[in-house]
Amino acid sequence: MTSFFDSELPPNWELLPISEVAEVNPKFDKRGIADDLEVTFIPMPAVEAETGFIDASGVRCFGQVKKGYTGFLEGDVLFAKITPCMENGKMAVVPAMKNGVGFGSTEFHVLRPGPNLDSKFLYYFVSSKQVRFDAEHNMSGAVGQKRVPAAYLVGYRIPVPSIDQQKRIVSKIEEIYSELDNGISALKTARKQLKVYRQAVLKHAFEGKLTAKWREKNAGKLEYPQHIVARIQWEREARYQQQSEDWKAAVELWKANGKLGRKPGSPKKLDVPEAIKLPLGHYLADMPKEWVCIKARHLCDFITKGTTPAKSELFSGEGDVPFIKVYNLTKSGRLDFTIDPTYVTNDVHQRFLCRSKVFPGDVLMNIVGPPLGKVSIVPDSFKEWNINQAIAIYRSKILKPKYLSEFLLFEKTVNFMMAQSKATAGQFNLTLEICRELPIPVPSMEEQYEIVSRIEEKLSNLDFLSIEIERQLSKSETLRQSILKKAFSGQLVPQDPDDEPASELLDRIRAEKQKGKQTGRASAQPYGSSLREAT
């Protein structure tokens, strides 16, 4: 079995299967532990992704966890084996625990370093993105329940220098990471501040405060709320009449072609829009009296969700029609199709995915989370696009796309919709009914333009700063992985000529392993004599 660390190693290093220097899922001796003994409990959520931090504050009695959970000791390395926890980097060194005993999720593999392997050295190795990438491509099981087999870790090779060199490497990694983490913390603080500022601007916009003076100045020129509703009804009726004429023409063409294929469907009569009276305490209840609140389904001709074709129908990098996924949506209203661009054929677009076509100016919102609240306006770089089933389409001729997208990005709007969603196993799903019944504040068209203009003015540099922060965070993560690659190829710290030769190191490792087989490895015991006596 190979790994990306197969490049040339320093002379005093060995490349060994993990099982040569650590036990994978060692047996846990539970004999002699009283059921009422308090032990540390570490479920999967207690292990942070990427950071190696474990919340070891959870405590349960041994009797509650002795069955159905995985046991481990201080200094063991936990390795999340199930998707997506493994890919997200849920690995950590087990800290000191209550009475020296810990139990946790059965979705952890336990790696117990031998005397020639430092726990943190092992942690940094298995948590590297390359090891996770290799593990991801060797998972087994059904979709959504894939796991890394223990046998894979047993055979995966790890570069092993002397124990002293391992400690020097760990020390250097932590020194560099400490500086890197300070920079990352500052970037994340800045990102949070930008988010707070953006939401403050949106709050002022949709409470009417952003354009309060503008309304005073233009008081005699604004539409009354009842006139806004009447205009919306007139526009909807005009579009329905046009759709009816287009349908009649399509039917005549269908007849002229010998009635080949399905008969064109007639347009659906649109509901009459009406103003909504909001209850006290609703986040839009104090909107300006010049505005009117109307349900989304009365403001949009089309609200539906996408469809996902078979995996074989999706093409990465290039194709006929761009296929948008949730990761292409953003928190700024901009569509980012540079992330893993996917395409479908024109035939699939016109047939199987015909109901989920989207066009420039359509507003898209993810309806499966977390996180919810990703919204993008479809750009005009393609004439037609398509979307998957986790995205809803809002197509409105009444609201400016930018106005609608900013409203959907407003945190209070997201929270309002989330409160009505169904949460299953930590996943929030918005139904189309929630999307269609969403109350939306509607000012006059002139004020919509003014609101959008002022939002853009105040947030003009925000998107650039947000992109730059994300770029720097990505750069930091790349640097972190580069440090690990140097560490495990012997390039991070100088080699000590006094370290024992690789041949001696290997002989000693194998001799100690053989001795452990003959006498019984002490590390397999979850507690010492003092605990045995106490229980």
Short mmCIF file of C-alpha atoms in Angstrom, two decimals:
data_model
loop_
_atom_site.label_atom_id
_atom_site.label_comp_id
_atom_site.label_asym_id
_atom_site.label_seq_id
_atom_site.Cartn_x
_atom_site.Cartn_y
_atom_site.Cartn_z
CA MET A 1 0.00 0.00 0.00
CA THR A 2 1.43 3.38 -0.98
CA SER A 3 1.08 6.93 0.33
CA PHE A 4 2.20 10.37 -0.79
CA PHE A 5 5.08 10.19 1.73
CA ASP A 6 6.91 7.67 -0.45
CA SER A 7 9.36 10.37 -1.55
CA GLU A 8 12.94 10.00 -0.38
CA LEU A 9 13.25 10.05 3.39
CA PRO A 10 16.29 10.94 5.48
CA PRO A 11 18.67 8.00 6.13
CA ASN A 12 17.59 7.55 9.76
CA TRP A 13 13.87 7.25 8.94
CA GLU A 14 11.74 4.19 8.15
CA LEU A 15 8.47 3.96 6.22
CA LEU A 16 6.32 1.46 8.13
CA PRO A 17 2.70 0.28 8.25
CA ILE A 18 0.88 2.02 11.09
CA SER A 19 0.33 -1.39 12.70
CA GLU A 20 4.13 -1.71 13.15
CA VAL A 21 4.24 1.28 15.51
CA ALA A 22 0.68 1.55 16.87
CA GLU A 23 -2.26 -0.67 17.70
CA VAL A 24 -5.38 -0.12 15.63
CA ASN A 25 -8.55 -0.56 17.71
CA PRO A 26 -6.82 -2.34 20.63
CA LYS A 27 -8.93 -4.50 22.90
CA PHE A 28 -10.19 -2.68 25.95
CA ASP A 29 -10.03 -4.64 29.21
CA LYS A 30 -13.18 -3.77 31.17
CA ARG A 31 -12.64 -6.27 33.96
CA GLY A 32 -12.73 -4.87 37.45
CA ILE A 33 -14.36 -1.53 36.60
CA ALA A 34 -17.37 -0.79 38.79
CA ASP A 35 -20.57 0.28 37.02
CA ASP A 36 -20.83 3.44 39.14
CA LEU A 37 -17.29 4.64 38.31
CA GLU A 38 -17.42 8.00 36.52
CA VAL A 39 -15.62 8.02 33.18
CA THR A 40 -15.12 10.60 30.43
CA PHE A 41 -17.62 10.46 27.57
CA ILE A 42 -16.65 11.80 24.13
CA PRO A 43 -19.36 11.68 21.43
CA MET A 44 -18.53 12.65 17.86
CA PRO A 45 -19.66 16.32 18.25
CA ALA A 46 -17.11 16.72 21.09
CA VAL A 47 -14.25 16.46 18.59
CA GLU A 48 -13.70 19.63 16.58
CA ALA A 49 -12.99 19.34 12.86
CA GLU A 50 -9.47 20.31 11.77
CA THR A 51 -8.27 21.66 15.14
CA GLY A 52 -7.61 18.50 17.15
CA PHE A 53 -9.58 19.94 20.09
CA ILE A 54 -11.62 17.56 22.26
CA ASP A 55 -14.29 18.63 24.72
CA ALA A 56 -13.62 16.09 27.47
CA SER A 57 -16.07 17.61 29.95
CA GLY A 58 -18.74 14.94 29.39
CA VAL A 59 -19.00 12.36 32.19
CA ARG A 60 -21.06 9.18 32.49
CA CYS A 61 -21.04 6.17 34.73
CA PHE A 62 -19.19 3.16 33.35
CA GLY A 63 -22.37 1.07 33.45
CA GLN A 64 -24.00 3.46 30.96
CA VAL A 65 -21.23 3.18 28.36
CA LYS A 66 -19.62 -0.24 28.79
CA LYS A 67 -21.74 -1.58 25.95
CA GLY A 68 -22.27 0.07 22.59
CA TYR A 69 -19.38 2.50 22.86
CA THR A 70 -15.66 2.56 22.09
CA GLY A 71 -13.15 2.66 24.93
CA PHE A 72 -9.83 4.53 24.84
CA LEU A 73 -6.98 5.83 27.01
CA GLU A 74 -5.11 9.08 27.43
CA GLY A 75 -2.64 9.48 24.57
CA ASP A 76 -4.68 7.42 22.11
CA VAL A 77 -5.47 9.07 18.78
CA LEU A 78 -9.13 9.12 17.73
CA PHE A 79 -9.81 8.89 14.00
CA ALA A 80 -13.39 9.47 12.80
CA LYS A 81 -14.09 6.70 10.32
CA ILE A 82 -17.52 7.70 8.95
CA THR A 83 -18.31 10.21 6.23
CA PRO A 84 -18.33 13.24 6.38
CA CYS A 85 -16.63 13.39 9.80
CA MET A 86 -13.45 11.79 8.48
CA GLU A 87 -13.20 14.12 5.47
CA ASN A 88 -13.84 17.10 7.78
CA GLY A 89 -10.84 16.18 9.93
CA LYS A 90 -12.32 14.91 13.19
CA MET A 91 -9.10 13.48 14.63
CA ALA A 92 -7.53 14.23 18.01
CA VAL A 93 -5.21 13.06 20.78
CA VAL A 94 -7.16 11.89 23.83
CA PRO A 95 -6.41 14.21 26.80
CA ALA A 96 -6.44 13.39 30.52
CA MET A 97 -9.76 11.83 31.49
CA LYS A 98 -11.92 11.16 34.52
CA ASN A 99 -10.38 8.18 36.35
CA GLY A 100 -8.15 7.62 33.33
CA VAL A 101 -10.92 5.99 31.30
CA GLY A 102 -12.85 7.27 28.29
CA PHE A 103 -15.64 6.03 26.05
CA GLY A 104 -17.17 7.50 22.94
CA SER A 105 -18.73 6.96 19.56
CA THR A 106 -18.26 3.64 17.81
CA GLU A 107 -17.55 5.74 14.70
CA PHE A 108 -14.02 6.32 16.01
CA HIS A 109 -11.05 4.18 15.14
CA VAL A 110 -8.63 4.15 18.08
CA LEU A 111 -4.90 4.31 17.35
CA ARG A 112 -2.68 3.54 20.33
CA PRO A 113 0.96 4.56 19.72
CA GLY A 114 3.69 2.16 20.81
CA PRO A 115 6.81 3.28 22.70
CA ASN A 116 8.50 4.41 19.47
CA LEU A 117 5.70 6.69 18.27
CA ASP A 118 4.70 10.06 19.71
CA SER A 119 0.92 10.58 20.00
CA LYS A 120 0.98 14.07 18.53
CA PHE A 121 3.27 12.97 15.71
CA LEU A 122 0.72 10.29 14.82
CA TYR A 123 -2.16 12.79 15.13
CA TYR A 124 -0.58 15.32 12.79
CA PHE A 125 0.10 12.55 10.30
CA VAL A 126 -3.39 11.01 10.17
CA SER A 127 -5.12 14.41 10.25
CA SER A 128 -3.25 15.68 7.18
CA LYS A 129 -5.44 16.29 4.16
CA GLN A 130 -3.46 13.86 2.04
CA VAL A 131 -4.07 10.98 4.44
CA ARG A 132 -7.75 11.91 4.57
CA PHE A 133 -7.86 12.09 0.78
CA ASP A 134 -6.33 8.63 0.52
CA ALA A 135 -8.73 7.29 3.16
CA GLU A 136 -11.75 8.83 1.41
CA HIS A 137 -10.87 6.93 -1.75
CA ASN A 138 -10.69 3.66 0.17
CA MET A 139 -13.98 3.89 2.08
CA SER A 140 -16.56 1.14 1.90
CA GLY A 141 -20.30 0.99 2.54
CA ALA A 142 -23.47 2.64 1.27
CA VAL A 143 -23.67 6.29 0.25
CA GLY A 144 -23.97 8.49 3.34
CA GLN A 145 -22.73 5.66 5.55
CA LYS A 146 -19.28 5.09 4.09
CA ARG A 147 -16.50 4.25 6.52
CA VAL A 148 -12.73 3.84 6.49
CA PRO A 149 -12.00 0.14 7.14
CA ALA A 150 -9.66 -0.62 10.04
CA ALA A 151 -7.60 -2.78 7.68
CA TYR A 152 -6.83 0.29 5.61
CA LEU A 153 -5.24 2.08 8.57
CA VAL A 154 -3.41 -1.08 9.60
CA GLY A 155 -1.58 -1.15 6.29
CA TYR A 156 -1.19 2.59 5.66
CA ARG A 157 2.48 3.55 5.88
CA ILE A 158 3.83 6.27 8.13
CA PRO A 159 7.34 7.80 8.02
CA VAL A 160 9.03 7.06 11.37
CA PRO A 161 12.16 8.85 12.61
CA SER A 162 13.60 8.44 16.11
CA ILE A 163 11.31 9.35 18.99
CA ASP A 164 13.50 12.38 19.76
CA GLN A 165 13.19 13.60 16.18
CA GLN A 166 9.42 13.10 16.34
CA LYS A 167 9.24 15.35 19.40
CA ARG A 168 11.37 18.00 17.68
CA ILE A 169 9.07 17.87 14.64
CA VAL A 170 5.93 18.16 16.79
CA SER A 171 7.45 21.11 18.65
CA LYS A 172 8.23 22.89 15.38
CA ILE A 173 4.78 22.20 13.93
CA GLU A 174 3.13 23.64 17.02
CA GLU A 175 5.43 26.68 17.00
CA ILE A 176 4.53 27.49 13.38
CA TYR A 177 0.86 26.63 13.88
CA SER A 178 0.68 28.99 16.85
CA GLU A 179 1.75 31.92 14.66
CA LEU A 180 -0.50 30.75 11.84
CA ASP A 181 -3.48 30.38 14.17
CA ASN A 182 -3.06 33.96 15.39
CA GLY A 183 -3.35 35.18 11.81
CA ILE A 184 -6.30 32.89 11.11
CA SER A 185 -8.05 34.12 14.26
CA ALA A 186 -7.63 37.73 13.12
CA LEU A 187 -9.02 36.88 9.68
CA LYS A 188 -12.02 35.09 11.18
CA THR A 189 -12.68 38.06 13.47
CA ALA A 190 -12.61 40.37 10.46
CA ARG A 191 -14.95 38.03 8.58
CA LYS A 192 -17.38 38.07 11.50
CA GLN A 193 -17.26 41.89 11.64
CA LEU A 194 -18.01 42.14 7.92
CA LYS A 195 -20.99 39.83 8.41
CA VAL A 196 -22.29 41.97 11.29
CA TYR A 197 -21.91 45.13 9.20
CA ARG A 198 -23.67 43.57 6.20
CA GLN A 199 -26.60 42.49 8.38
CA ALA A 200 -26.80 45.95 9.99
CA VAL A 201 -27.11 47.51 6.52
CA LEU A 202 -29.79 45.00 5.49
CA LYS A 203 -31.69 45.58 8.74
CA HIS A 204 -31.81 49.31 8.04
CA ALA A 205 -32.81 48.64 4.45
CA PHE A 206 -35.77 46.36 5.19
CA GLU A 207 -36.95 48.38 8.18
CA GLY A 208 -37.15 51.36 5.82
CA LYS A 209 -34.56 53.41 7.73
CA LEU A 210 -32.03 53.41 4.91
CA THR A 211 -34.39 55.39 2.66
CA ALA A 212 -36.41 57.26 5.30
CA LYS A 213 -35.17 60.72 4.23
CA TRP A 214 -35.57 59.79 0.57
CA ARG A 215 -39.25 58.98 1.20
CA GLU A 216 -39.75 62.33 2.96
CA LYS A 217 -38.18 64.13 0.02
CA ASN A 218 -40.32 62.22 -2.51
CA ALA A 219 -43.52 62.03 -0.46
CA GLY A 220 -45.79 63.35 -3.20
CA LYS A 221 -44.42 61.05 -5.88
CA LEU A 222 -44.75 57.64 -4.19
CA GLU A 223 -47.35 54.97 -4.90
CA TYR A 224 -49.81 54.27 -2.11
CA PRO A 225 -49.83 50.65 -0.83
CA GLN A 226 -53.20 49.96 -2.48
CA HIS A 227 -51.84 51.26 -5.78
CA ILE A 228 -48.82 48.94 -5.47
CA VAL A 229 -51.16 45.95 -5.04
CA ALA A 230 -53.32 47.08 -7.98
CA ARG A 231 -50.25 47.52 -10.20
CA ILE A 232 -48.98 44.06 -9.29
CA GLN A 233 -52.38 42.55 -10.14
CA TRP A 234 -52.49 44.39 -13.48
CA GLU A 235 -48.95 43.23 -14.38
CA ARG A 236 -49.73 39.63 -13.42
CA GLU A 237 -52.94 39.64 -15.45
CA ALA A 238 -51.12 41.11 -18.47
CA ARG A 239 -48.50 38.37 -18.27
CA TYR A 240 -51.19 35.71 -17.97
CA GLN A 241 -52.92 37.03 -21.07
CA GLN A 242 -49.62 36.98 -22.95
CA GLN A 243 -48.92 33.43 -21.75
CA SER A 244 -52.40 32.40 -22.95
CA GLU A 245 -51.72 33.84 -26.40
CA ASP A 246 -48.36 32.08 -26.55
CA TRP A 247 -50.02 28.83 -25.51
CA LYS A 248 -52.66 29.08 -28.21
CA ALA A 249 -49.94 29.65 -30.80
CA ALA A 250 -48.00 26.65 -29.47
CA VAL A 251 -51.10 24.44 -29.69
CA GLU A 252 -51.69 25.49 -33.30
CA LEU A 253 -48.08 24.66 -34.13
CA TRP A 254 -48.46 21.30 -32.39
CA LYS A 255 -51.54 20.53 -34.49
CA ALA A 256 -49.77 21.62 -37.67
CA ASN A 257 -46.95 19.18 -36.87
CA GLY A 258 -49.36 16.26 -36.69
CA LYS A 259 -49.76 16.42 -32.92
CA LEU A 260 -46.29 14.98 -32.36
CA GLY A 261 -45.24 14.79 -28.73
CA ARG A 262 -47.19 16.12 -25.79
CA LYS A 263 -49.79 18.81 -26.23
CA PRO A 264 -48.47 22.10 -24.78
CA GLY A 265 -49.81 22.71 -21.27
CA SER A 266 -52.06 25.68 -20.68
CA PRO A 267 -50.83 28.46 -18.36
CA LYS A 268 -52.09 28.44 -14.81
CA LYS A 269 -54.39 31.27 -13.79
CA LEU A 270 -52.53 33.42 -11.29
CA ASP A 271 -53.96 34.15 -7.83
CA VAL A 272 -55.06 37.66 -7.00
CA PRO A 273 -52.39 39.31 -4.81
CA GLU A 274 -53.40 40.81 -1.50
CA ALA A 275 -51.70 42.74 1.26
CA ILE A 276 -50.76 40.74 4.36
CA LYS A 277 -51.50 42.05 7.82
CA LEU A 278 -48.50 41.05 9.90
CA PRO A 279 -48.90 40.06 13.57
CA LEU A 280 -47.31 42.11 16.33
CA GLY A 281 -43.74 41.03 16.92
CA HIS A 282 -43.17 39.96 13.33
CA TYR A 283 -39.78 41.21 12.16
CA LEU A 284 -41.43 43.19 9.33
CA ALA A 285 -44.33 44.56 11.40
CA ASP A 286 -42.76 48.03 11.73
CA MET A 287 -42.01 48.55 8.04
CA PRO A 288 -42.91 51.99 6.57
CA LYS A 289 -46.59 52.73 6.03
CA GLU A 290 -45.83 53.43 2.35
CA TRP A 291 -44.86 49.78 1.84
CA VAL A 292 -47.06 46.72 1.52
CA CYS A 293 -46.30 43.13 2.50
CA ILE A 294 -47.19 40.45 -0.05
CA LYS A 295 -46.53 36.71 -0.22
CA ALA A 296 -43.73 35.57 -2.49
CA ARG A 297 -46.10 33.46 -4.61
CA HIS A 298 -47.97 36.65 -5.59
CA LEU A 299 -44.73 38.43 -6.50
CA CYS A 300 -43.14 35.61 -8.49
CA ASP A 301 -44.52 33.87 -11.55
CA PHE A 302 -42.44 30.82 -10.77
CA ILE A 303 -41.18 29.30 -7.51
CA THR A 304 -39.97 25.73 -7.69
CA LYS A 305 -36.89 23.64 -6.99
CA GLY A 306 -34.37 21.86 -9.16
CA THR A 307 -33.79 18.23 -10.05
CA THR A 308 -30.66 16.12 -9.93
CA PRO A 309 -29.98 13.73 -12.81
CA ALA A 310 -27.98 10.52 -12.58
CA LYS A 311 -24.31 10.98 -11.79
CA SER A 312 -23.45 9.70 -15.26
CA GLU A 313 -25.32 12.69 -16.74
CA LEU A 314 -23.11 15.24 -14.94
CA PHE A 315 -19.84 16.39 -16.50
CA SER A 316 -17.07 18.23 -14.69
CA GLY A 317 -15.21 21.15 -16.22
CA GLU A 318 -17.07 21.64 -19.50
CA GLY A 319 -20.31 20.83 -21.28
CA ASP A 320 -23.43 22.26 -22.91
CA VAL A 321 -25.42 23.73 -20.01
CA PRO A 322 -23.98 24.80 -16.61
CA PHE A 323 -25.48 22.90 -13.67
CA ILE A 324 -25.55 24.87 -10.41
CA LYS A 325 -25.06 23.17 -7.04
CA VAL A 326 -25.38 24.61 -3.53
CA TYR A 327 -21.63 25.15 -3.21
CA ASN A 328 -21.86 27.61 -6.14
CA LEU A 329 -24.24 29.84 -4.15
CA THR A 330 -22.82 32.48 -1.81
CA LYS A 331 -23.74 34.69 1.14
CA SER A 332 -23.28 37.81 -0.98
CA GLY A 333 -25.75 37.25 -3.81
CA ARG A 334 -22.96 36.44 -6.27
CA LEU A 335 -22.86 33.10 -8.08
CA ASP A 336 -19.44 31.43 -7.88
CA PHE A 337 -19.27 28.95 -10.73
CA THR A 338 -15.49 28.63 -10.41
CA ILE A 339 -16.03 26.00 -7.69
CA ASP A 340 -16.10 22.56 -9.32
CA PRO A 341 -18.09 23.69 -12.39
CA THR A 342 -20.49 20.98 -13.53
CA TYR A 343 -22.46 20.67 -16.77
CA VAL A 344 -25.27 18.65 -18.34
CA THR A 345 -25.97 17.93 -22.00
CA ASN A 346 -28.49 20.04 -23.86
CA ASP A 347 -30.69 16.95 -24.28
CA VAL A 348 -30.88 16.35 -20.50
CA HIS A 349 -31.47 20.08 -19.96
CA GLN A 350 -34.37 20.18 -22.43
CA ARG A 351 -35.98 16.92 -21.35
CA PHE A 352 -35.33 15.49 -17.87
CA LEU A 353 -34.42 18.87 -16.34
CA CYS A 354 -36.87 21.03 -18.29
CA ARG A 355 -38.74 22.10 -15.12
CA SER A 356 -35.60 23.36 -13.42
CA LYS A 357 -34.22 25.61 -16.14
CA VAL A 358 -33.03 28.96 -14.82
CA PHE A 359 -32.28 32.18 -16.65
CA PRO A 360 -30.27 35.37 -16.05
CA GLY A 361 -31.97 37.43 -13.35
CA ASP A 362 -33.53 34.46 -11.55
CA VAL A 363 -32.81 34.41 -7.82
CA LEU A 364 -31.63 31.12 -6.34
CA MET A 365 -31.66 30.06 -2.68
CA ASN A 366 -30.55 26.83 -1.05
CA ILE A 367 -33.35 24.97 0.72
CA VAL A 368 -31.22 22.26 2.34
CA GLY A 369 -28.79 23.10 5.15
CA PRO A 370 -26.99 23.82 7.28
CA PRO A 371 -26.15 26.44 6.44
CA LEU A 372 -29.27 27.98 4.98
CA GLY A 373 -29.14 31.51 3.62
CA LYS A 374 -27.01 31.06 0.49
CA VAL A 375 -28.47 33.18 -2.30
CA SER A 376 -27.30 34.06 -5.80
CA ILE A 377 -28.59 35.92 -8.84
CA VAL A 378 -28.15 33.94 -12.06
CA PRO A 379 -25.66 35.88 -14.22
CA ASP A 380 -25.87 36.39 -17.98
CA SER A 381 -22.66 34.50 -18.82
CA PHE A 382 -24.95 31.72 -20.20
CA LYS A 383 -28.42 32.08 -21.70
CA GLU A 384 -29.76 29.11 -19.74
CA TRP A 385 -28.63 27.20 -16.65
CA ASN A 386 -29.95 24.34 -14.54
CA ILE A 387 -29.98 23.55 -10.81
CA ASN A 388 -30.10 20.60 -8.42
CA GLN A 389 -32.88 19.63 -6.01
CA ALA A 390 -31.39 21.50 -3.03
CA ILE A 391 -31.99 24.90 -4.67
CA ALA A 392 -35.20 26.92 -5.07
CA ILE A 393 -35.89 29.33 -7.95
CA TYR A 394 -37.56 32.73 -7.46
CA ARG A 395 -38.52 34.31 -10.80
CA SER A 396 -40.13 37.72 -10.41
CA LYS A 397 -40.99 40.49 -12.87
CA ILE A 398 -42.22 42.69 -10.02
CA LEU A 399 -39.19 42.79 -7.72
CA LYS A 400 -35.71 43.79 -8.78
CA PRO A 401 -33.48 40.68 -8.56
CA LYS A 402 -30.97 42.51 -6.37
CA TYR A 403 -33.72 43.68 -4.00
CA LEU A 404 -35.12 40.15 -3.70
CA SER A 405 -31.70 38.54 -3.24
CA GLU A 406 -30.72 40.98 -0.48
CA PHE A 407 -34.02 40.33 1.29
CA LEU A 408 -33.41 36.56 1.15
CA LEU A 409 -29.89 37.16 2.51
CA PHE A 410 -31.27 39.17 5.44
CA GLU A 411 -30.56 37.14 8.58
CA LYS A 412 -34.02 37.73 10.03
CA THR A 413 -35.58 36.36 6.83
CA VAL A 414 -33.38 33.26 7.03
CA ASN A 415 -34.27 32.75 10.70
CA PHE A 416 -37.99 33.22 9.96
CA MET A 417 -37.87 30.51 7.31
CA MET A 418 -35.73 28.20 9.45
CA ALA A 419 -38.29 28.42 12.26
CA GLN A 420 -40.82 26.81 9.92
CA SER A 421 -38.48 24.20 8.48
CA LYS A 422 -38.20 20.54 9.34
CA ALA A 423 -34.97 19.54 11.06
CA THR A 424 -33.86 15.94 10.57
CA ALA A 425 -30.58 14.72 12.09
CA GLY A 426 -29.26 18.28 12.23
CA GLN A 427 -30.32 19.04 8.65
CA PHE A 428 -32.75 21.87 7.90
CA ASN A 429 -35.04 21.49 4.88
CA LEU A 430 -37.23 24.28 3.55
CA THR A 431 -40.34 23.16 1.71
CA LEU A 432 -41.56 24.94 -1.41
CA GLU A 433 -44.63 25.93 0.60
CA ILE A 434 -42.40 27.87 3.02
CA CYS A 435 -40.67 29.53 0.05
CA ARG A 436 -43.97 30.48 -1.59
CA GLU A 437 -45.68 31.77 1.56
CA LEU A 438 -42.76 34.01 2.58
CA PRO A 439 -43.98 37.57 3.34
CA ILE A 440 -41.93 40.13 1.39
CA PRO A 441 -42.01 43.92 1.97
CA VAL A 442 -42.75 45.75 -1.29
CA PRO A 443 -41.97 49.44 -1.67
CA SER A 444 -42.60 51.35 -4.88
CA MET A 445 -40.40 50.41 -7.83
CA GLU A 446 -38.57 53.74 -7.48
CA GLU A 447 -37.76 53.02 -3.83
CA GLN A 448 -36.61 49.50 -4.68
CA TYR A 449 -34.05 51.07 -7.02
CA GLU A 450 -33.02 53.49 -4.28
CA ILE A 451 -32.68 50.75 -1.66
CA VAL A 452 -30.55 48.61 -3.98
CA SER A 453 -28.40 51.62 -4.87
CA ARG A 454 -27.76 52.46 -1.22
CA ILE A 455 -27.04 48.86 -0.26
CA GLU A 456 -24.51 48.61 -3.09
CA GLU A 457 -22.96 51.93 -2.07
CA LYS A 458 -22.49 50.84 1.55
CA LEU A 459 -21.35 47.32 0.70
CA SER A 460 -19.27 48.22 -2.36
CA ASN A 461 -15.96 47.15 -0.80
CA LEU A 462 -17.44 44.41 1.37
CA ASP A 463 -17.53 41.70 -1.27
CA PHE A 464 -13.93 42.40 -2.24
CA LEU A 465 -12.83 42.23 1.40
CA SER A 466 -14.82 39.03 1.97
CA ILE A 467 -13.23 37.38 -1.06
CA GLU A 468 -9.77 38.48 0.08
CA ILE A 469 -10.34 37.11 3.59
CA GLU A 470 -11.45 33.75 2.17
CA ARG A 471 -8.41 33.75 -0.11
CA GLN A 472 -6.09 34.35 2.83
CA LEU A 473 -7.82 31.65 4.89
CA SER A 474 -7.45 29.21 2.02
CA LYS A 475 -3.81 30.22 1.68
CA SER A 476 -3.31 29.57 5.40
CA GLU A 477 -4.78 26.08 5.07
CA THR A 478 -2.53 25.37 2.09
CA LEU A 479 0.45 26.53 4.16
CA ARG A 480 -0.64 24.30 7.03
CA GLN A 481 -0.68 21.26 4.74
CA SER A 482 2.67 22.28 3.24
CA ILE A 483 4.15 22.33 6.74
CA LEU A 484 2.88 18.80 7.37
CA LYS A 485 4.29 17.58 4.07
CA LYS A 486 7.70 19.00 4.98
CA ALA A 487 7.42 17.54 8.47
CA PHE A 488 6.78 14.00 7.29
CA SER A 489 9.39 14.08 4.55
CA GLY A 490 12.14 15.14 6.96
CA GLN A 491 12.46 18.72 5.68
CA LEU A 492 10.95 20.72 8.55
CA VAL A 493 13.74 20.43 11.12
CA PRO A 494 17.43 19.48 10.75
CA GLN A 495 18.37 15.83 11.18
CA ASP A 496 20.38 14.94 14.27
CA PRO A 497 23.40 12.80 13.29
CA ASP A 498 23.33 11.27 16.77
CA ASP A 499 19.87 9.75 16.19
CA GLU A 500 19.89 5.97 16.02
CA PRO A 501 20.23 4.52 12.50
CA ALA A 502 17.09 3.39 10.71
CA SER A 503 18.16 -0.24 10.80
CA GLU A 504 18.53 -0.17 14.60
CA LEU A 505 15.24 1.70 14.97
CA LEU A 506 13.45 -0.90 12.88
CA ASP A 507 15.06 -3.81 14.75
CA ARG A 508 14.07 -2.29 18.09
CA ILE A 509 10.48 -1.63 16.97
CA ARG A 510 10.07 -5.21 15.82
CA ALA A 511 11.76 -6.64 18.91
CA GLU A 512 9.45 -4.65 21.20
CA LYS A 513 6.44 -5.72 19.16
CA GLN A 514 7.47 -9.38 19.43
CA LYS A 515 8.03 -8.98 23.15
CA GLY A 516 4.55 -7.48 23.46
CA LYS A 517 3.04 -10.50 21.73
CA GLN A 518 4.82 -12.90 24.08
CA THR A 519 4.10 -11.13 27.37
CA GLY A 520 0.83 -9.31 26.62
CA ARG A 521 0.94 -5.59 25.86
CA ALA A 522 0.45 -3.43 28.93
CA SER A 523 -1.19 -0.72 26.86
CA ALA A 524 -4.13 -3.00 26.26
CA GLN A 525 -5.10 -2.49 29.90
CA PRO A 526 -7.38 0.53 30.34
CA TYR A 527 -6.26 1.14 33.90
CA GLY A 528 -3.39 0.49 36.28
CA SER A 529 -3.28 -1.44 39.53
CA SER A 530 -4.45 1.57 41.53
CA LEU A 531 -7.67 1.75 39.55
CA ARG A 532 -8.09 -2.03 39.72
CA GLU A 533 -7.84 -1.84 43.51
CA ALA A 534 -10.22 1.13 43.66
CA THR A 535 -12.90 -0.73 41.74
#
